[in-house]
Short mmCIF file of C-alpha atoms in Angstrom, two decimals:
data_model
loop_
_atom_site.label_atom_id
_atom_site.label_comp_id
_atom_site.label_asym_id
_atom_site.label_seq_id
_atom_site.Cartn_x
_atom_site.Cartn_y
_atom_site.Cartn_z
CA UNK A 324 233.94 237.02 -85.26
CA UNK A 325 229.53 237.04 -85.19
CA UNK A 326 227.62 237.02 -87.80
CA UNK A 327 225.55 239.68 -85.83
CA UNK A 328 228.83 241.98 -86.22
CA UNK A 329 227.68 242.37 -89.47
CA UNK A 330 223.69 243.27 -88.92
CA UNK A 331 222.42 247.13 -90.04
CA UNK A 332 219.22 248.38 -90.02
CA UNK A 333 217.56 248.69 -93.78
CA UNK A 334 213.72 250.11 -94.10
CA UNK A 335 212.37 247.74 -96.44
CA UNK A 336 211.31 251.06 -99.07
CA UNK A 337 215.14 251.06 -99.48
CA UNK A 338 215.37 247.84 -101.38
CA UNK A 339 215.48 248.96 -105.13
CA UNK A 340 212.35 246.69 -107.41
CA UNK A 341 213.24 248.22 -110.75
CA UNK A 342 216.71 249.59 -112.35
CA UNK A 343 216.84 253.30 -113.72
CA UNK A 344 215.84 253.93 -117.17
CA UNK A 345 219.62 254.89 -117.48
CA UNK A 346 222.38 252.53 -115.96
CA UNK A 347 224.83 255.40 -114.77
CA UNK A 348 222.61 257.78 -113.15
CA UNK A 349 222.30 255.85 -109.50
CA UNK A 350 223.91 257.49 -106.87
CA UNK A 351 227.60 256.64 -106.32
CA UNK A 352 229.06 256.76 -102.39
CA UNK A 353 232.67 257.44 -102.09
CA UNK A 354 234.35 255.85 -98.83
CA UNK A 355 238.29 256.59 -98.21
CA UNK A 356 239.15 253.11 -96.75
CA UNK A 357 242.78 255.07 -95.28
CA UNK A 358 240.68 257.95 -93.27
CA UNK A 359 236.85 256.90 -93.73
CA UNK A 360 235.81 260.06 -95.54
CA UNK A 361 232.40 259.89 -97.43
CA UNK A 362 231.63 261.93 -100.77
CA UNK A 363 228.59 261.47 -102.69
CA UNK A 364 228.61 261.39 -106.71
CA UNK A 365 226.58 260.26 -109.23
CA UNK A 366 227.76 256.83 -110.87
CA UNK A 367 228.57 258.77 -114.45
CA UNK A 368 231.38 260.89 -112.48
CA UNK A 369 233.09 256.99 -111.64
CA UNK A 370 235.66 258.12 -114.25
CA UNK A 371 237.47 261.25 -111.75
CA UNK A 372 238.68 258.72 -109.55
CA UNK A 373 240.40 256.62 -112.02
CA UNK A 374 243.63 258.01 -113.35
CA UNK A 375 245.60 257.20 -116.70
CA UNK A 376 247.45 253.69 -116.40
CA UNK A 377 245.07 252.17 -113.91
CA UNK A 378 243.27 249.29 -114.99
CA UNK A 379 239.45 248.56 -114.46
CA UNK A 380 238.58 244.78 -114.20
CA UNK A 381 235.15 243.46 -115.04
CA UNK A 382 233.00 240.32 -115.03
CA UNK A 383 231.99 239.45 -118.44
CA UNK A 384 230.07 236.29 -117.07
CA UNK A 385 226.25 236.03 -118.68
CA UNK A 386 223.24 235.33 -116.84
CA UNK A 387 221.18 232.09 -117.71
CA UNK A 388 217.73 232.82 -117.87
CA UNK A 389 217.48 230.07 -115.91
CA UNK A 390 214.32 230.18 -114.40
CA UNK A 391 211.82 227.40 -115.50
CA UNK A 392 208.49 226.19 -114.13
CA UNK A 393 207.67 222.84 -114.56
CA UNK A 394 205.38 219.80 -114.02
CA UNK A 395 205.82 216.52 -112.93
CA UNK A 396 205.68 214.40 -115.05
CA UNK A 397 203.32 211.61 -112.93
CA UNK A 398 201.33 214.09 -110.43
CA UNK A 399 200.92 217.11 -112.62
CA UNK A 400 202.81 219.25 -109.50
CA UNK A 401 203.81 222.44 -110.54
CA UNK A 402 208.05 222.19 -109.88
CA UNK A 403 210.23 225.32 -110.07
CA UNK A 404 213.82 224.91 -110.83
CA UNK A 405 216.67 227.34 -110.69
CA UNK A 406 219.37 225.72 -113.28
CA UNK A 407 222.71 226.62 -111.20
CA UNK A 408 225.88 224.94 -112.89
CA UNK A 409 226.65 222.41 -115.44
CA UNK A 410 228.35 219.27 -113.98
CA UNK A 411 229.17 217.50 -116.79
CA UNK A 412 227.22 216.72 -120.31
CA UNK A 413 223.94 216.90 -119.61
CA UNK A 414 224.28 217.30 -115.59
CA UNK A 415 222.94 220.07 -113.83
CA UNK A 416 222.93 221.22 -110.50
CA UNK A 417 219.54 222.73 -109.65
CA UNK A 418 217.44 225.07 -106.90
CA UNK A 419 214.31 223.01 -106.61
CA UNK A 420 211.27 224.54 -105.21
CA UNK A 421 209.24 222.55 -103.62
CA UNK A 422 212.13 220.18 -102.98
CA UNK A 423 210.43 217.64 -101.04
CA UNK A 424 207.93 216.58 -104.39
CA UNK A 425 211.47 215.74 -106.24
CA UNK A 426 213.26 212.37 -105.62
CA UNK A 427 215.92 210.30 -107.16
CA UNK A 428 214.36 209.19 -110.64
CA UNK A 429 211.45 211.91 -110.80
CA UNK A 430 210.84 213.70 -114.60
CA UNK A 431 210.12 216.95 -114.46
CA UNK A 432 208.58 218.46 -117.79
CA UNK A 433 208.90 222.30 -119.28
CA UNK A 434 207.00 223.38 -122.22
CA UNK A 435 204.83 220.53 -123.02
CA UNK A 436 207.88 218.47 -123.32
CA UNK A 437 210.38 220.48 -125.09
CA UNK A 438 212.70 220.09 -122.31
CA UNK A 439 213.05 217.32 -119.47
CA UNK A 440 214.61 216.77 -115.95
CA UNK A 441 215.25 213.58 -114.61
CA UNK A 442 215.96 213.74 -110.89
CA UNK A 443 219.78 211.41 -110.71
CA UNK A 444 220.56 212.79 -107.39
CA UNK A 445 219.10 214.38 -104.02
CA UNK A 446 221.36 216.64 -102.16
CA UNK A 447 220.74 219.36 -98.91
CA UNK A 448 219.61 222.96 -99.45
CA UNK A 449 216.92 222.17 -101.96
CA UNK A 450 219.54 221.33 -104.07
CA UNK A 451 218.81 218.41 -106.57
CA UNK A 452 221.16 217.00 -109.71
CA UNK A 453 219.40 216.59 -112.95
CA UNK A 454 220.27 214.89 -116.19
CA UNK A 455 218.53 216.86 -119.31
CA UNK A 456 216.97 215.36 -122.27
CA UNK A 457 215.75 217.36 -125.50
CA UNK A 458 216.15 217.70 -128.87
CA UNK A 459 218.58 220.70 -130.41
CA UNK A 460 220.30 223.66 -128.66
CA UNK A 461 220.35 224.09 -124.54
CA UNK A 462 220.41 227.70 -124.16
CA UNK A 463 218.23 228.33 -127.01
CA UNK A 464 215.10 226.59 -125.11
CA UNK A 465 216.28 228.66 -122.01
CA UNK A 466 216.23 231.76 -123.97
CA UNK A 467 212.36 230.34 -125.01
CA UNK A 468 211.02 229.34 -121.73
CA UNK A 469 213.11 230.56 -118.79
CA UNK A 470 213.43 233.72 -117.16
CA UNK A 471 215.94 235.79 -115.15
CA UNK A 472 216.63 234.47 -111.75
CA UNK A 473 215.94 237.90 -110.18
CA UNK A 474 217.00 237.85 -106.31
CA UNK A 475 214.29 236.90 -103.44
CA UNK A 476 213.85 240.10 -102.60
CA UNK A 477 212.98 241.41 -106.10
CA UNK A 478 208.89 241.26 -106.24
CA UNK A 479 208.30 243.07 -109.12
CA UNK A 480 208.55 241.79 -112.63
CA UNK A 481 211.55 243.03 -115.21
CA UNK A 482 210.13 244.36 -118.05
CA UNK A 483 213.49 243.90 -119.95
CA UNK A 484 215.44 241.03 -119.22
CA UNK A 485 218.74 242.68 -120.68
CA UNK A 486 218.64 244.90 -117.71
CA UNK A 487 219.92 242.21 -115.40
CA UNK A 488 222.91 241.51 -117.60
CA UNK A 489 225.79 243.79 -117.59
CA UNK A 490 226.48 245.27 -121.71
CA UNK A 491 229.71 243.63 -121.78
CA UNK A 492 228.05 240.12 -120.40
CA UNK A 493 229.64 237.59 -122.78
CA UNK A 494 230.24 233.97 -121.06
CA UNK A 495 226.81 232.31 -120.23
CA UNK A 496 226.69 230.59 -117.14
CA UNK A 497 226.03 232.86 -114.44
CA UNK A 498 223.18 232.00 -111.66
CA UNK A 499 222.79 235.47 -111.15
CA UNK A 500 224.03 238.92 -112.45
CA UNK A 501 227.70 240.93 -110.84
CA UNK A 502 225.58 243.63 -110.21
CA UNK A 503 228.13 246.21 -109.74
CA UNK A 504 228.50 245.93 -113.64
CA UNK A 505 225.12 247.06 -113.99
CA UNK A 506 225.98 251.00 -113.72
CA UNK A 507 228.30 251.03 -116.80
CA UNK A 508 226.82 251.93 -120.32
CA UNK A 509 229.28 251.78 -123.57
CA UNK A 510 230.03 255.43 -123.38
CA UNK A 511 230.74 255.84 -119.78
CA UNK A 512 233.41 252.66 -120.84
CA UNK A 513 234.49 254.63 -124.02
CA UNK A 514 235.29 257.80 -121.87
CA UNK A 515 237.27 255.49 -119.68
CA UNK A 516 239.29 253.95 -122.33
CA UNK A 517 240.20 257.51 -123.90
CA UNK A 518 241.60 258.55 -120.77
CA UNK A 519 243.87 255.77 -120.98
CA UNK A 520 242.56 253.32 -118.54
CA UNK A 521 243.13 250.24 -119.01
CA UNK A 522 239.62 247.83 -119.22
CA UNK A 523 240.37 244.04 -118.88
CA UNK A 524 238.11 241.10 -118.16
CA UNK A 525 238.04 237.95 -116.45
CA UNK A 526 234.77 235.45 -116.30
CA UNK A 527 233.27 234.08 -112.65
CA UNK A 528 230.15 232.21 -113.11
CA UNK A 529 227.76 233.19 -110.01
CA UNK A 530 226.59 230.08 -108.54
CA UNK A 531 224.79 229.36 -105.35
CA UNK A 532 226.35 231.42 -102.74
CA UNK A 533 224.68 234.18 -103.78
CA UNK A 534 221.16 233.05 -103.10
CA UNK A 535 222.46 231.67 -99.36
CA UNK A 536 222.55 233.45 -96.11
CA UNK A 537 225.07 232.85 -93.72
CA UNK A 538 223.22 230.38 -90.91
CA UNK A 539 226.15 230.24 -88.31
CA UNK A 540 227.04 232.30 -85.16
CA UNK A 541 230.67 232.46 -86.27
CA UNK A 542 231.56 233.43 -89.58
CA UNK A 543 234.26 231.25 -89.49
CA UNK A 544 232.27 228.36 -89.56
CA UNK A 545 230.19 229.52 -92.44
CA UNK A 546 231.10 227.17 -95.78
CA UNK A 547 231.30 229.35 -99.34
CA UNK A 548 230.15 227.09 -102.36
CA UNK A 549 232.57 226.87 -105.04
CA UNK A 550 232.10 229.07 -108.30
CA UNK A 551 233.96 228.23 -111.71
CA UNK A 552 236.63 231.65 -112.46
CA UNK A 553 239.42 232.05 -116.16
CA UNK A 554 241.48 234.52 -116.86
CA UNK A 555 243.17 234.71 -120.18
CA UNK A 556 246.76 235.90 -121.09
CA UNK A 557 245.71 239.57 -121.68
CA UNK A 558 244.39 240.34 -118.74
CA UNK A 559 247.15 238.52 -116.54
CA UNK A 560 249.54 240.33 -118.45
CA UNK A 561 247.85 244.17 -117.86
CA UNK A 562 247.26 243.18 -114.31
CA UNK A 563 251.43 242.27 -113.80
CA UNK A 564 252.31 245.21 -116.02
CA UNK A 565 249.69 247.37 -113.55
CA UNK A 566 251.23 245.98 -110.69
CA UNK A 567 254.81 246.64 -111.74
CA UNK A 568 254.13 250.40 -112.49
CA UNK A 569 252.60 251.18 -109.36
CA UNK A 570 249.07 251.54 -110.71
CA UNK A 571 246.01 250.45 -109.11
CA UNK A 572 243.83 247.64 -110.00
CA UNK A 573 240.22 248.49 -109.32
CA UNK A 574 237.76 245.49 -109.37
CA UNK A 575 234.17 246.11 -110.58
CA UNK A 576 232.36 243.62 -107.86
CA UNK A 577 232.68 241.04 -105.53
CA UNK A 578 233.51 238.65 -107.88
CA UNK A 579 236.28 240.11 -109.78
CA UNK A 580 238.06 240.88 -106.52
CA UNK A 581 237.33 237.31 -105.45
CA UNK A 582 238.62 236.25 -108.94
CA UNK A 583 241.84 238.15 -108.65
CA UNK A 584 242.30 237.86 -105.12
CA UNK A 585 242.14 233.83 -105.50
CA UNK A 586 244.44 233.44 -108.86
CA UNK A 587 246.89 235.69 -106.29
CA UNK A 588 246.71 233.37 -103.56
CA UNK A 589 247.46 230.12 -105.21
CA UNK A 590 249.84 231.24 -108.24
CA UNK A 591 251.25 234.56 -105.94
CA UNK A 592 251.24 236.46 -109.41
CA UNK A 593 248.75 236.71 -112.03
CA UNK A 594 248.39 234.02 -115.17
CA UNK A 595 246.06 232.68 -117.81
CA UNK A 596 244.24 230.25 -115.70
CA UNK A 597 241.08 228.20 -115.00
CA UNK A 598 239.21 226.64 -111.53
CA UNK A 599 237.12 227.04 -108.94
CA UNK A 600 237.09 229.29 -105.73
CA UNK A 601 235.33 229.12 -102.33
CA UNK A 602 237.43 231.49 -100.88
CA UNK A 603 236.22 233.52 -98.24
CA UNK A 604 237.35 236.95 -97.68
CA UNK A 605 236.19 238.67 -94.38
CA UNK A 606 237.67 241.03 -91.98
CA UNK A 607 241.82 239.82 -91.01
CA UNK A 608 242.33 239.29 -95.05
CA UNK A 609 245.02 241.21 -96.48
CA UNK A 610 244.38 241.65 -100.25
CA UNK A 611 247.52 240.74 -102.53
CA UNK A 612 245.47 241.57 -105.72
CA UNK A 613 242.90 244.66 -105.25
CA UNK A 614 243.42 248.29 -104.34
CA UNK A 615 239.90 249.42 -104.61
CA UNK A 616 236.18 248.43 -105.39
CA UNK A 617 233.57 249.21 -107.24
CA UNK A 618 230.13 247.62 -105.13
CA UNK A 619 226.69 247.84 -104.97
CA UNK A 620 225.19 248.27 -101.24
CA UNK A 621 225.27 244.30 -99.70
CA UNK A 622 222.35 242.28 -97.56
CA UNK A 623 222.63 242.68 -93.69
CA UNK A 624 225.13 239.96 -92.18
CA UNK A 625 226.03 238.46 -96.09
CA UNK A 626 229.51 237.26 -97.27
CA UNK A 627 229.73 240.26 -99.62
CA UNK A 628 229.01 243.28 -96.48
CA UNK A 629 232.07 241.07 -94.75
CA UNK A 630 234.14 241.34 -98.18
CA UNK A 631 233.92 244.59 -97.86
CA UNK A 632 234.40 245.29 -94.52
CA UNK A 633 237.96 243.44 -95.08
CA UNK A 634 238.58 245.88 -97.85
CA UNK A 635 237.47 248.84 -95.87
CA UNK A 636 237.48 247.66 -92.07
CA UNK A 637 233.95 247.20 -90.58
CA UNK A 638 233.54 250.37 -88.85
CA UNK A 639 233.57 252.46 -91.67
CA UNK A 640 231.75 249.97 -94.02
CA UNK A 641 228.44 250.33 -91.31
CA UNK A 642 229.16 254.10 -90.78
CA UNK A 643 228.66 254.54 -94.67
CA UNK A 644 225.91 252.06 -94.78
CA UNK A 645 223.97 254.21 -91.83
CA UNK A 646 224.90 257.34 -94.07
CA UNK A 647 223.42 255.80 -97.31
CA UNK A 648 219.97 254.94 -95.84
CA UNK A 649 219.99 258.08 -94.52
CA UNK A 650 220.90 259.65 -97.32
CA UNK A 651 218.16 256.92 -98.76
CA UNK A 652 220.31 255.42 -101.31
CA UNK A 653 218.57 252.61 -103.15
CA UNK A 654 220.36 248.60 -101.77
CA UNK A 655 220.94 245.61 -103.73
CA UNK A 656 221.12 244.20 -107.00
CA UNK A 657 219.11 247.15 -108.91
CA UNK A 658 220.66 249.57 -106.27
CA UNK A 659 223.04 252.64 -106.32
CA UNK A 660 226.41 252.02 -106.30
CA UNK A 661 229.43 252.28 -103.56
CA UNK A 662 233.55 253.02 -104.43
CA UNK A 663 236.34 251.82 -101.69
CA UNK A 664 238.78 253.39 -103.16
#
């Protein structure tokens, strides 16, 4: 299978810069993945296709504002870095921009000082592995002197940085937001709870998958970068009681259906339970776990447009993407909003 299979044509005006001053007005596509039949909703009206007894399944992960500019420490060079994952202690895995000024035992400096990076480690991709040395809380110097790591194709600036976190964002660690989580707002998730839906959560940290395209001819050949995933007791525990009755489980993103669909795979039921995933889901999966999805519009020729097209088969998935831009939908992160049910 080509990675061209998965090419559409996207006017560059479609790419949403800001979100909407209010999270569940975007538009809301409907695609039957049985017959391929397209409705169009608004994102508030989510709740009519979600009946008492299903459950809803979000990603509580938080975004690290994680973001930093920096100096070297000997040259004065002006060093971005996008803080990816924790290793271990004081470990980091890192996006370095320019890469080539950063090598094995180079000090970067943020904030006149209050936080250092000293290069332990070169790797490919830009990619670099930093030890971190200050004085008092990690996250708390973030919070001072990073910012969101808004996607590439993002130019304008966020105003409010809690607009790339989802409400119910809870576990820091994230590399970038679940953007599908983006649309809900506490009463849209109140209205859903009264109508007895069930609301669970599990945590996947977005790493650096996200920010990579896929390079290869054959998607086969393309290699997914592991991401950290838990669920807890409760949730495993709806989702088996969901499956037993008959009731469908409908993921809110990419990476609760790759969450669920990997604790599935390894364990064949769902459990309390923590690891990492690469798993790759494209067209010739069959899903154990997820019965529908709730998804923002995807890049051309990504991992996440293939996700879906295994969910929903790839014909329809382009049909309803070359209905949206006509329809001139808003794509990606600050986008409207798509449900394979």
């Amino acid at each position: 299978m080509k990675t061209e299979d998965f090419d559409y044509y996207l006017p560059e005006e479609l790419i949403a810069q800001t979100p909407l001053e209010m999270r569940d007005s975007s538009k809301l596509l409907v695609l039957d993945k049985e017959t391929g039949k397209i409705t169009h909703q608004h994102f508030s009206n989510i709740i009519n296709y979600l009946e008492a007894g299903d459950t809803l399944v979000l990603n509580d992960t938080k975004v690290l504002p994680a973001r930093l500019i920096g100096e070297k420490e000997d040259t004065k060079a002006v060093i971005e870095v996008l803080f990816l994952k924790n290793i271990q202690d004081n470990n980091w895995e890192c996006l370095v921009k320019p890469a080539r000024r950063i090598k094995k035992g180079t000090i970067v400096s943020f904030g006149d000082g209050l936080l250092k990076a000293k290069c332990i480690e070169e790797k490919e991709e830009g990619i670099r592995i930093f030890t971190l040395l200050y004085e008092g809380i990690l996250y708390e110097i973030l919070e001072k002197l990073g910012t969101m790591p808004l996607p590439p194709y993002i130019h304008e600036k966020l105003e409010d940085q809690s607009r790339y976190q989802t409400i119910y964002a809870k576990e820091v660690g994230s590399a970038a937001a679940p953007t599908a989580g983006l649309h809900f707002t506490e009463e849209l998730l109140d209205k859903i709870q009264n109508k007895k839906i069930n609301i669970c959560f599990i945590t996947l940290h977005v790493g650096i998958g996200t920010f990579r395209p896929v390079n290869v001819s054959h998607i086969q050949d393309h290699k997914m970068h592991s991401e950290y995933y838990h669920m807890s007791k409760k949730t495993a525990r709806i989702l088996e009681e969901t499956k037993r009755k008959h009731k469908k489980i409908i993921c809110v993103g990419t990476t609760s259906a790759r969450t669920l669909e990997s604790i599935m795979m390894k364990y064949n039921q769902f459990r309390e339970c923590s690891g990492f995933t690469d798993i790759f889901i494209y067209p010739g999966y069959q899903f154990k776990a997820v019965d529908s999805l709730i998804t923002n519009f995807h890049l051309p020729k990504s991992t996440l447009i293939m996700l879906v097209s295994a969910l929903a088969g790839k014909d329809y998935i382009l049909h309803a993407y070359e209905i949206a831009v006509k329809q001139h939908y808003r794509f990606f992160s600050f986008g409207d909003a798509m449900l394979i049910k």
